XYZ file of C-alpha atoms in Angstrom:
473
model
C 33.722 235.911 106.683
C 35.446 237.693 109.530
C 34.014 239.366 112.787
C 35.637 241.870 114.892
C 36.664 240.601 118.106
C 36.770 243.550 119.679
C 34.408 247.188 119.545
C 35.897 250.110 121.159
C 33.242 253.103 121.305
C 34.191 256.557 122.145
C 31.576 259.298 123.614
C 31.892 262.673 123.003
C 30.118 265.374 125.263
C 29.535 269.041 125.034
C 31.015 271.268 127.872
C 27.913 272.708 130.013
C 28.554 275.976 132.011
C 26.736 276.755 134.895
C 26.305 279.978 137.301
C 26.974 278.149 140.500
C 30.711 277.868 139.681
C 31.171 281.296 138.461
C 30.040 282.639 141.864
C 31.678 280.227 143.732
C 35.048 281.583 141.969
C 33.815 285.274 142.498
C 33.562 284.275 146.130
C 36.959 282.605 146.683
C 38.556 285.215 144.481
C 36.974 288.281 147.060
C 37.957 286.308 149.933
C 41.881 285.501 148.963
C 42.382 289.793 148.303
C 40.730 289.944 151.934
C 43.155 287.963 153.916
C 46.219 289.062 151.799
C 45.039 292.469 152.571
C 45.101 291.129 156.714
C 48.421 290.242 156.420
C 49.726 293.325 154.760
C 47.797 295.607 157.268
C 49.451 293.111 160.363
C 53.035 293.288 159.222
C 53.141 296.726 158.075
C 51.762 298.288 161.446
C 51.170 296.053 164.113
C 54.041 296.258 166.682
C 55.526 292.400 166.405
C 55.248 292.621 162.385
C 59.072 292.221 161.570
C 59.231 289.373 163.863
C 56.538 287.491 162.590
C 57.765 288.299 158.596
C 61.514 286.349 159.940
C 59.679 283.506 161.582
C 57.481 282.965 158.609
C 61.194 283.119 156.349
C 62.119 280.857 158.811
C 59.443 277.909 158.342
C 59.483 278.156 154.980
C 62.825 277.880 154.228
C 63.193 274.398 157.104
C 60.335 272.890 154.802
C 62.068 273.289 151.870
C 65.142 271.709 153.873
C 62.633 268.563 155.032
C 61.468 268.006 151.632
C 64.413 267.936 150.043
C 66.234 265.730 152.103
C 63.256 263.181 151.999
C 62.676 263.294 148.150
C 66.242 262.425 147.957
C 66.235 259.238 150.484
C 63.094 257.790 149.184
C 62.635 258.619 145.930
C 64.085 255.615 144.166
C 61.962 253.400 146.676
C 59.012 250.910 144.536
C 55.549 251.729 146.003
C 54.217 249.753 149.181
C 51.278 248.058 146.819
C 54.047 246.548 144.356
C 53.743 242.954 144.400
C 55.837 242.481 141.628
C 59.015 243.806 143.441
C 62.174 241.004 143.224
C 65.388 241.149 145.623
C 68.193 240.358 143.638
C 69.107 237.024 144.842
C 65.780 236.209 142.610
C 66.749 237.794 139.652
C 67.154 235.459 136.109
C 70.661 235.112 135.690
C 72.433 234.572 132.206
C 73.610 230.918 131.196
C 72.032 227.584 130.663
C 70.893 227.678 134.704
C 68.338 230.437 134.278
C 64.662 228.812 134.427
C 62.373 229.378 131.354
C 60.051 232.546 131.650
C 56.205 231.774 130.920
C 57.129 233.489 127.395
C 60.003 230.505 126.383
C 57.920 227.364 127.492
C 57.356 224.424 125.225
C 54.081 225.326 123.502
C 51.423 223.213 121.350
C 49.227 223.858 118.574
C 45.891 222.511 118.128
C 42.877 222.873 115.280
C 39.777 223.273 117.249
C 36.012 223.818 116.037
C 33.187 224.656 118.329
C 29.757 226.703 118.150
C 28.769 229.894 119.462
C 25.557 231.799 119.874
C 25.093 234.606 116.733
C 24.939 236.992 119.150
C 27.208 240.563 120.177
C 29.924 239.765 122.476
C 29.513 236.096 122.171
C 32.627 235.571 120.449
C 34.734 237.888 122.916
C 33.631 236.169 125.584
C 35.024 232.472 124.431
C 38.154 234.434 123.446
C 38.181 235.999 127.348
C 38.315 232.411 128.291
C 40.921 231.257 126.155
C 43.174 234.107 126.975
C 42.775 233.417 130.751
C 44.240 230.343 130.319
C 47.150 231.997 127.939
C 45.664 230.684 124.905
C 46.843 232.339 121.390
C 44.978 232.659 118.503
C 46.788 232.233 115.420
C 43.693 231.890 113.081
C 39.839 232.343 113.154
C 37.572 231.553 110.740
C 33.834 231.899 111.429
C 30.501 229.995 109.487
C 27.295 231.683 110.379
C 24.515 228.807 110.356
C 21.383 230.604 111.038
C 21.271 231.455 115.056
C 24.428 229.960 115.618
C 28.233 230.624 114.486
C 30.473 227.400 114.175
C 33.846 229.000 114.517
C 37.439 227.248 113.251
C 40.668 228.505 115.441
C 44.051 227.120 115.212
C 45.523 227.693 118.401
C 49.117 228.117 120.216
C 48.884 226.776 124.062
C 51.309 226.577 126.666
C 52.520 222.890 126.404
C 51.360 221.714 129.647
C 47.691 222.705 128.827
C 45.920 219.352 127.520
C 42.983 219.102 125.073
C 40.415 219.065 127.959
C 41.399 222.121 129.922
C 41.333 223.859 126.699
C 37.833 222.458 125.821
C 36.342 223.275 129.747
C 37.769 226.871 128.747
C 35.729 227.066 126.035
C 32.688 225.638 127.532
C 33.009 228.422 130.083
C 32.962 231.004 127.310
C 29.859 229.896 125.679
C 31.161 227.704 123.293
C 29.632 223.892 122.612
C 29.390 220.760 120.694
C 34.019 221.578 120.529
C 36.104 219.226 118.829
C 39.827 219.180 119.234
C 42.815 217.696 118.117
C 46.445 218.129 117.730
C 47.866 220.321 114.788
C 50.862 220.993 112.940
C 53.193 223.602 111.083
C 51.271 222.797 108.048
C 48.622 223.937 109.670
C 49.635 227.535 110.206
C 48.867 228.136 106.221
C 46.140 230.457 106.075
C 43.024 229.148 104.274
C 42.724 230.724 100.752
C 46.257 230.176 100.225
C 46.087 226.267 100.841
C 42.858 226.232 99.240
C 44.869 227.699 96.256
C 48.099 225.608 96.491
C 45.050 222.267 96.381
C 43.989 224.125 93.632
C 46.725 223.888 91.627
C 47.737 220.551 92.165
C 44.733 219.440 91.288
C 45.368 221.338 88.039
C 48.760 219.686 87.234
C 47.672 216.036 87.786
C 44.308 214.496 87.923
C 44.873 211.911 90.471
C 45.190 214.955 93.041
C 41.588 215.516 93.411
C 41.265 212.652 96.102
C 44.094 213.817 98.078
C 43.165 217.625 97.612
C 39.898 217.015 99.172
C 41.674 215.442 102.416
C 44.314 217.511 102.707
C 41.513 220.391 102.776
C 39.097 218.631 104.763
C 40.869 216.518 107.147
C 40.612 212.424 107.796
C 37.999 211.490 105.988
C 36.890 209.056 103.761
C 36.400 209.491 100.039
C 35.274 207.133 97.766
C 34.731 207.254 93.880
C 31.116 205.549 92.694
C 31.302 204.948 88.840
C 28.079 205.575 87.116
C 26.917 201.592 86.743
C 27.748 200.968 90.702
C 24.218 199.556 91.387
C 24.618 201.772 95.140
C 21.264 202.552 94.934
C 21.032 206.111 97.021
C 24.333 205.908 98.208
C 26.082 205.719 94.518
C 25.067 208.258 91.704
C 21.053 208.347 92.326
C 19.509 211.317 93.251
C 22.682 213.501 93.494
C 21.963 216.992 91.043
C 24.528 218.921 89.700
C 25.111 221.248 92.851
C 25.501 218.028 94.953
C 24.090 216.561 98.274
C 25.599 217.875 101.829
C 24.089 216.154 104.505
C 25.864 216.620 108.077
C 28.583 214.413 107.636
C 28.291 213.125 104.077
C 28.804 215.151 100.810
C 28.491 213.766 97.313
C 29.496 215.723 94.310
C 28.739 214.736 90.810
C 31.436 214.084 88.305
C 31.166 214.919 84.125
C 31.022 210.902 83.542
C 28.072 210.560 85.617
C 29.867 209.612 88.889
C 29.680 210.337 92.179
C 32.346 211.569 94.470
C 31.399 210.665 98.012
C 33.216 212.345 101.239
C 32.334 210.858 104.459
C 33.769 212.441 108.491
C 31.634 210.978 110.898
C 33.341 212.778 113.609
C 32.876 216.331 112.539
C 30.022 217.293 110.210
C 31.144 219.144 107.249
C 29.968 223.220 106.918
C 28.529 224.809 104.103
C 31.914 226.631 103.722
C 33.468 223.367 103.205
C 31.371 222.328 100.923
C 31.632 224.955 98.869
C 35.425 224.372 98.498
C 35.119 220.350 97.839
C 32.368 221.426 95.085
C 35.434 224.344 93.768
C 37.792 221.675 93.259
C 35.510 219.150 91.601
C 33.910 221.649 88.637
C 37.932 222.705 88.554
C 38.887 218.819 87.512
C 36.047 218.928 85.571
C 36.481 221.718 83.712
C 40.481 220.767 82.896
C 39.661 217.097 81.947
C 41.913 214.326 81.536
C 45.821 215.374 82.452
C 49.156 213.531 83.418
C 52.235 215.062 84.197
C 54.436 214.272 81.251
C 57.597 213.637 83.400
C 59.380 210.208 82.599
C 62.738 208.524 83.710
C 65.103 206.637 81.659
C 66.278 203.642 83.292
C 69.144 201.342 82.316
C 68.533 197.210 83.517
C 71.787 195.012 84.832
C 71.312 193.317 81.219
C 71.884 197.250 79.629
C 68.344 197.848 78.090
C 66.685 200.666 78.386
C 62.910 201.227 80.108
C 61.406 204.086 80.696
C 58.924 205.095 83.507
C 55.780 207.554 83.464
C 52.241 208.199 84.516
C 49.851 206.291 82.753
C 46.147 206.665 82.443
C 42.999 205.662 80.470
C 44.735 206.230 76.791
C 46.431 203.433 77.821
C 44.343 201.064 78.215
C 44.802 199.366 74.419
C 48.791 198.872 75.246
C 47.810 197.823 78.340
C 45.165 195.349 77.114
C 48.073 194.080 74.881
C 50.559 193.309 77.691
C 47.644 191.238 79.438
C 47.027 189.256 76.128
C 51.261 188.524 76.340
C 51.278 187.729 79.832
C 50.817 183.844 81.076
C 47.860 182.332 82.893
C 49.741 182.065 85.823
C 51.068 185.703 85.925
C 47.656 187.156 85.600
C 46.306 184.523 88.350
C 48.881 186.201 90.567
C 48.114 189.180 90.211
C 44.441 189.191 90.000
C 44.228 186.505 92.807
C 41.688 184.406 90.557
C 40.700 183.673 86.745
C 40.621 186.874 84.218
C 37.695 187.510 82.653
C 37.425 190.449 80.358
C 40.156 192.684 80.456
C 38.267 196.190 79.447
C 35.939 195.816 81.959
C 38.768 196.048 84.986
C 41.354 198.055 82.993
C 39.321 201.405 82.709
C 39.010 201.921 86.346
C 42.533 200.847 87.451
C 44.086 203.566 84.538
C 41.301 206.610 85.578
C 43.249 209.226 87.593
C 40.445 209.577 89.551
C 40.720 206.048 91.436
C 44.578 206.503 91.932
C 47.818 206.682 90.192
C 49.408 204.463 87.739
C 52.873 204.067 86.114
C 53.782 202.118 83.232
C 57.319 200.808 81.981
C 57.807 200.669 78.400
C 60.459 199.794 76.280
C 62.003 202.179 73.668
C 59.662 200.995 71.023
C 56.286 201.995 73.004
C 55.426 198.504 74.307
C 53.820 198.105 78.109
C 56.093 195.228 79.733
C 55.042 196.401 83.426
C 51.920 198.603 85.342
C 52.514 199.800 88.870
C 49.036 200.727 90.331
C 48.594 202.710 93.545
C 44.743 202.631 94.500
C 42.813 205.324 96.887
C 40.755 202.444 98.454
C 38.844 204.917 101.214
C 40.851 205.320 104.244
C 43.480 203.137 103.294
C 45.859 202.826 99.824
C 46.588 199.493 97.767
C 49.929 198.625 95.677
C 49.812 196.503 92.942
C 52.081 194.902 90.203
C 51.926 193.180 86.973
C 55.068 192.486 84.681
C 55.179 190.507 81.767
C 56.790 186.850 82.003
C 59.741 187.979 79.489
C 60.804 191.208 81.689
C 60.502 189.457 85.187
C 63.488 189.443 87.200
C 64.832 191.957 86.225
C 64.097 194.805 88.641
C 61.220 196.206 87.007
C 58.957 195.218 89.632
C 61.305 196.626 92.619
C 61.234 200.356 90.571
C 57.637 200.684 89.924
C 56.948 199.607 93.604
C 59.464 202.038 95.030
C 57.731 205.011 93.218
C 54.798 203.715 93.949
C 55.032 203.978 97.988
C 57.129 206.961 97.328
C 54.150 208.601 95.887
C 51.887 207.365 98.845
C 54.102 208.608 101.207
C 54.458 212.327 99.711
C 50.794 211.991 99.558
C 50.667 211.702 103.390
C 49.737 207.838 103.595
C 50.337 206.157 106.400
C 50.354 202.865 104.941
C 50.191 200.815 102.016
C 48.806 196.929 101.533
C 49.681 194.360 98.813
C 47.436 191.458 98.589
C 48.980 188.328 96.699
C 48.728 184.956 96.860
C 51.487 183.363 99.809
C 53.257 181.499 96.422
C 54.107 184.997 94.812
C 57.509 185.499 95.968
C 58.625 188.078 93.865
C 56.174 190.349 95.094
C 57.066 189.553 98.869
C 60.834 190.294 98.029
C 59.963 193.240 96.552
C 57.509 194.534 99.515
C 60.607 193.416 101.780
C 63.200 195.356 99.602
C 61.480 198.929 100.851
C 63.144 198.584 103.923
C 60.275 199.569 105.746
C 58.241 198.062 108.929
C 56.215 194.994 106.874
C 52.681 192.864 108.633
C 52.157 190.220 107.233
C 48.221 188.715 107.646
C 47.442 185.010 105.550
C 44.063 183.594 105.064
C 43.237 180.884 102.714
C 46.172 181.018 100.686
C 45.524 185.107 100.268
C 48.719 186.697 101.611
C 48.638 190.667 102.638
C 51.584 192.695 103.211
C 50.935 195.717 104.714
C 54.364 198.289 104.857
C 53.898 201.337 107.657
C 55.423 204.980 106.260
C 55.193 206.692 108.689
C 57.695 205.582 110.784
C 60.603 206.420 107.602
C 60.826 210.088 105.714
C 62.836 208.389 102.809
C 60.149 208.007 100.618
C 58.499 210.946 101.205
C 62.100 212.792 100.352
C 61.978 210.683 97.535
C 58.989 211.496 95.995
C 59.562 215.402 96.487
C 63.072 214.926 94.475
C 61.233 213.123 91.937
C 58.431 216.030 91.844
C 61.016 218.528 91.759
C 63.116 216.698 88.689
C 59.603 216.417 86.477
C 59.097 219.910 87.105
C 61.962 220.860 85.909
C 61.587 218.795 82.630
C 58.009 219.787 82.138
């Protein structure tokens, strides 16, 4: 929904003729054939006529003189009133000397929210105050919520303008409960054409629904409740089939009887958002399973073959298999503890919906490696398992280098491994990223924590990667 920020009216009236002004005409008329007639009578007969007829030549002809000769010395000459007048010592000159105009200077976008009365001229008066302080609008998008209007504008402000001027701008215009923040080019994508580009990622690749809901609404924290999760009212109870909104919680049913839940504490969500999240949720829905069908052939240092893809829950018997191979001691590593059924766990770390997983296989079908990336709220988890015959022997090192390839491209700022202190082959493979590592032990429990966002390589990575499988596909 859209408002005009602006209403220009135009009133027409008739033309109304009255009497007074016709006399008054008549009158002047009458009296201008009276005093030409004076001055015919004066020169034609009176005895000094010729003499005043050259002095009146005369006059008029040194006026004409005067006037011309002023028009001609102060014509060019600005007007007393005009302040803006420059002597030309002041004027920019060319080069890299010249100082900046108030057009050129460094400016700064933000995203900024804040709520208007639902009333005429409200609006234009909280975009009056943002222009006084040379505030663009890029974007507007308004959500009418019964007497009042929250508004969304992305804005473009002169770079030495900070978040609170701009917010004591607004609170001059009318505008309350504002909130703020910094934004980006990514930003300056109109809405229903990132809403569609979310759309159809989601569409290509299941485990995009997570990170389509916070690229579309923002940091936030979503979390996936299975169906058994014993929440009580904060897991799958009471949530119907057009989902909950409550201020700054949403939860959205999924087909297996899960619950998506979205929570922003700083900003409550809008019915317009909601909408949206619910979009993309009946569109995963709707589509069902899916995995990108992409896969890499890679050659070992020995000269066998693996290949790398996207796994999921059809997996889950070859994966079940590997686990049965593997020793003891490999799945105590990895699982940080004894094993207990395998289907129980296996499910949830192969659903798309919980993150992404990649599986090496050998040319015969077999599973001798799983790479897990988890969505685990705000934050994302790595993990690794290998079988004990196909250890060494770089497998681990790929999968975790797609891995945190993927969590970069999917804007991640971080990822964490948690191990036990004895694993080294997991710590040399966290070190090989090359990236900034933490390192946190507790009770034997080791957790390596690698910061992206200081690095663009994987990110670069990943969109190769993207661009290759799309090619293939």
């Amino acid at each position: 929904m859209t408002r005009d920020l602006t209403h220009v009216r135009a009133r027409r009236g008739r033309p109304v003729h009255h009497w007074r002004r016709d006399v008054v005409e008549l009158a002047a008329l009458f009296t201008a054939v009276a005093v030409a007639d004076g001055v015919a009578n004066l020169v034609g007969h009176g005895p000094d006529g010729p003499v005043l007829l050259a002095v009146s030549a005369a006059a008029l002809v040194a006026t004409a003189g005067f006037h011309t000769w002023w028009a001609r010395r102060h014509g060019h000459a600005p007007p007393a009133g005009d302040t803006g007048a420059r002597p030309r010592s002041e004027e920019p000159q060319a080069g890299p000397t010249a100082s900046p105009s108030p057009v050129d200077e460094e400016s700064t976008l933000w995203r900024m929210r804040t709520t208007v009365q639902d009333a005429p001229g409200s609006l234009a008066a909280l975009c009056a105050a943002l222009a006084e302080r040379r505030v663009d609008i890029l974007s507007l998008q308004t959500h009418p919520l019964g007497a009042d209007t929250v508004d969304e504008f992305l804005l473009r402000a002169p770079g030495g303008l900070t978040a609170g001027e701009i917010n004591r701008a607004v609170a001059l215009g009318g505008g309350r409960a504002t909130w703020i923040e910094r934004a980006d080019a990514h930003d300056l994508v109109d809405a229903p054409t990132r809403v569609l580009q979310l759309a159809t990622r989601t569409a290509l690749d299941a485990a995009e629904l997570p990170l389509a809901l916070r690229r579309l609404l923002g940091r936030c924290t979503i979390r996936s409740l299975p169906a058994a999760s014993g929440q009580g009212d904060a897991g799958t109870a009471g949530v119907p089939a057009e989902g909950v909104l409550e201020d700054t919680v949403m939860r959205l049913p999924t087909p297996d009887g899960g619950v998506i839940s979205v929570e922003r504490p700083y900003l409550p969500f809008t019915p317009t958002e909601f909408a949206r999240a619910r979009a993309l949720v009946e569109l995963d829905a709707r589509l069902g399973p899916r995995v990108p069908r992409g896969q890499d052939v890679l050659t070992l240092s020995e000269g066998e073959d693996i290949t790398v893809r996207r796994a999921d829950t059809g997996d889950v018997t070859a994966a079940k298999d590997m686990h049965e191979r593997c020793s003891a001691r490999t799945l105590r590593m990895r699982y940080h503890g004894p094993v207990g059924d395998a289907d129980r766990y296996l499910g949830h770390l192969l659903s798309p919906r919980f993150g992404r997983t990649l599986a090496a296989q050998t040319p015969s079908g077999r599973i001798v490696g799983l790479g897990h990336l988890l969505w685990d709220g705000d934050e994302t988890e790595v993990a690794l398992l290998v079988e004990d015959g196909w250890q060494r022997r770089g497998i681990g090192a790929e999968l975790l280098g797609r891995l945190v390839a993927m969590a970069g491209e999917a804007g991640c700022g971080s990822v964490y491994a948690v191990t036990q202190a004895s694993n080294t082959g997991m710590v040399a493979a966290m070190r090989g990223l090359g990236l900034p590592l933490d390192y946190q032990i507790e009770e034997g429990t080791l957790v390596v924590t690698a910061r992206l966002e200081k690095t663009g390589a994987a990110r670069a990575t990943s969109e190769q990667r993207h661009e290759e499988h799309a090619r293939r596909d």
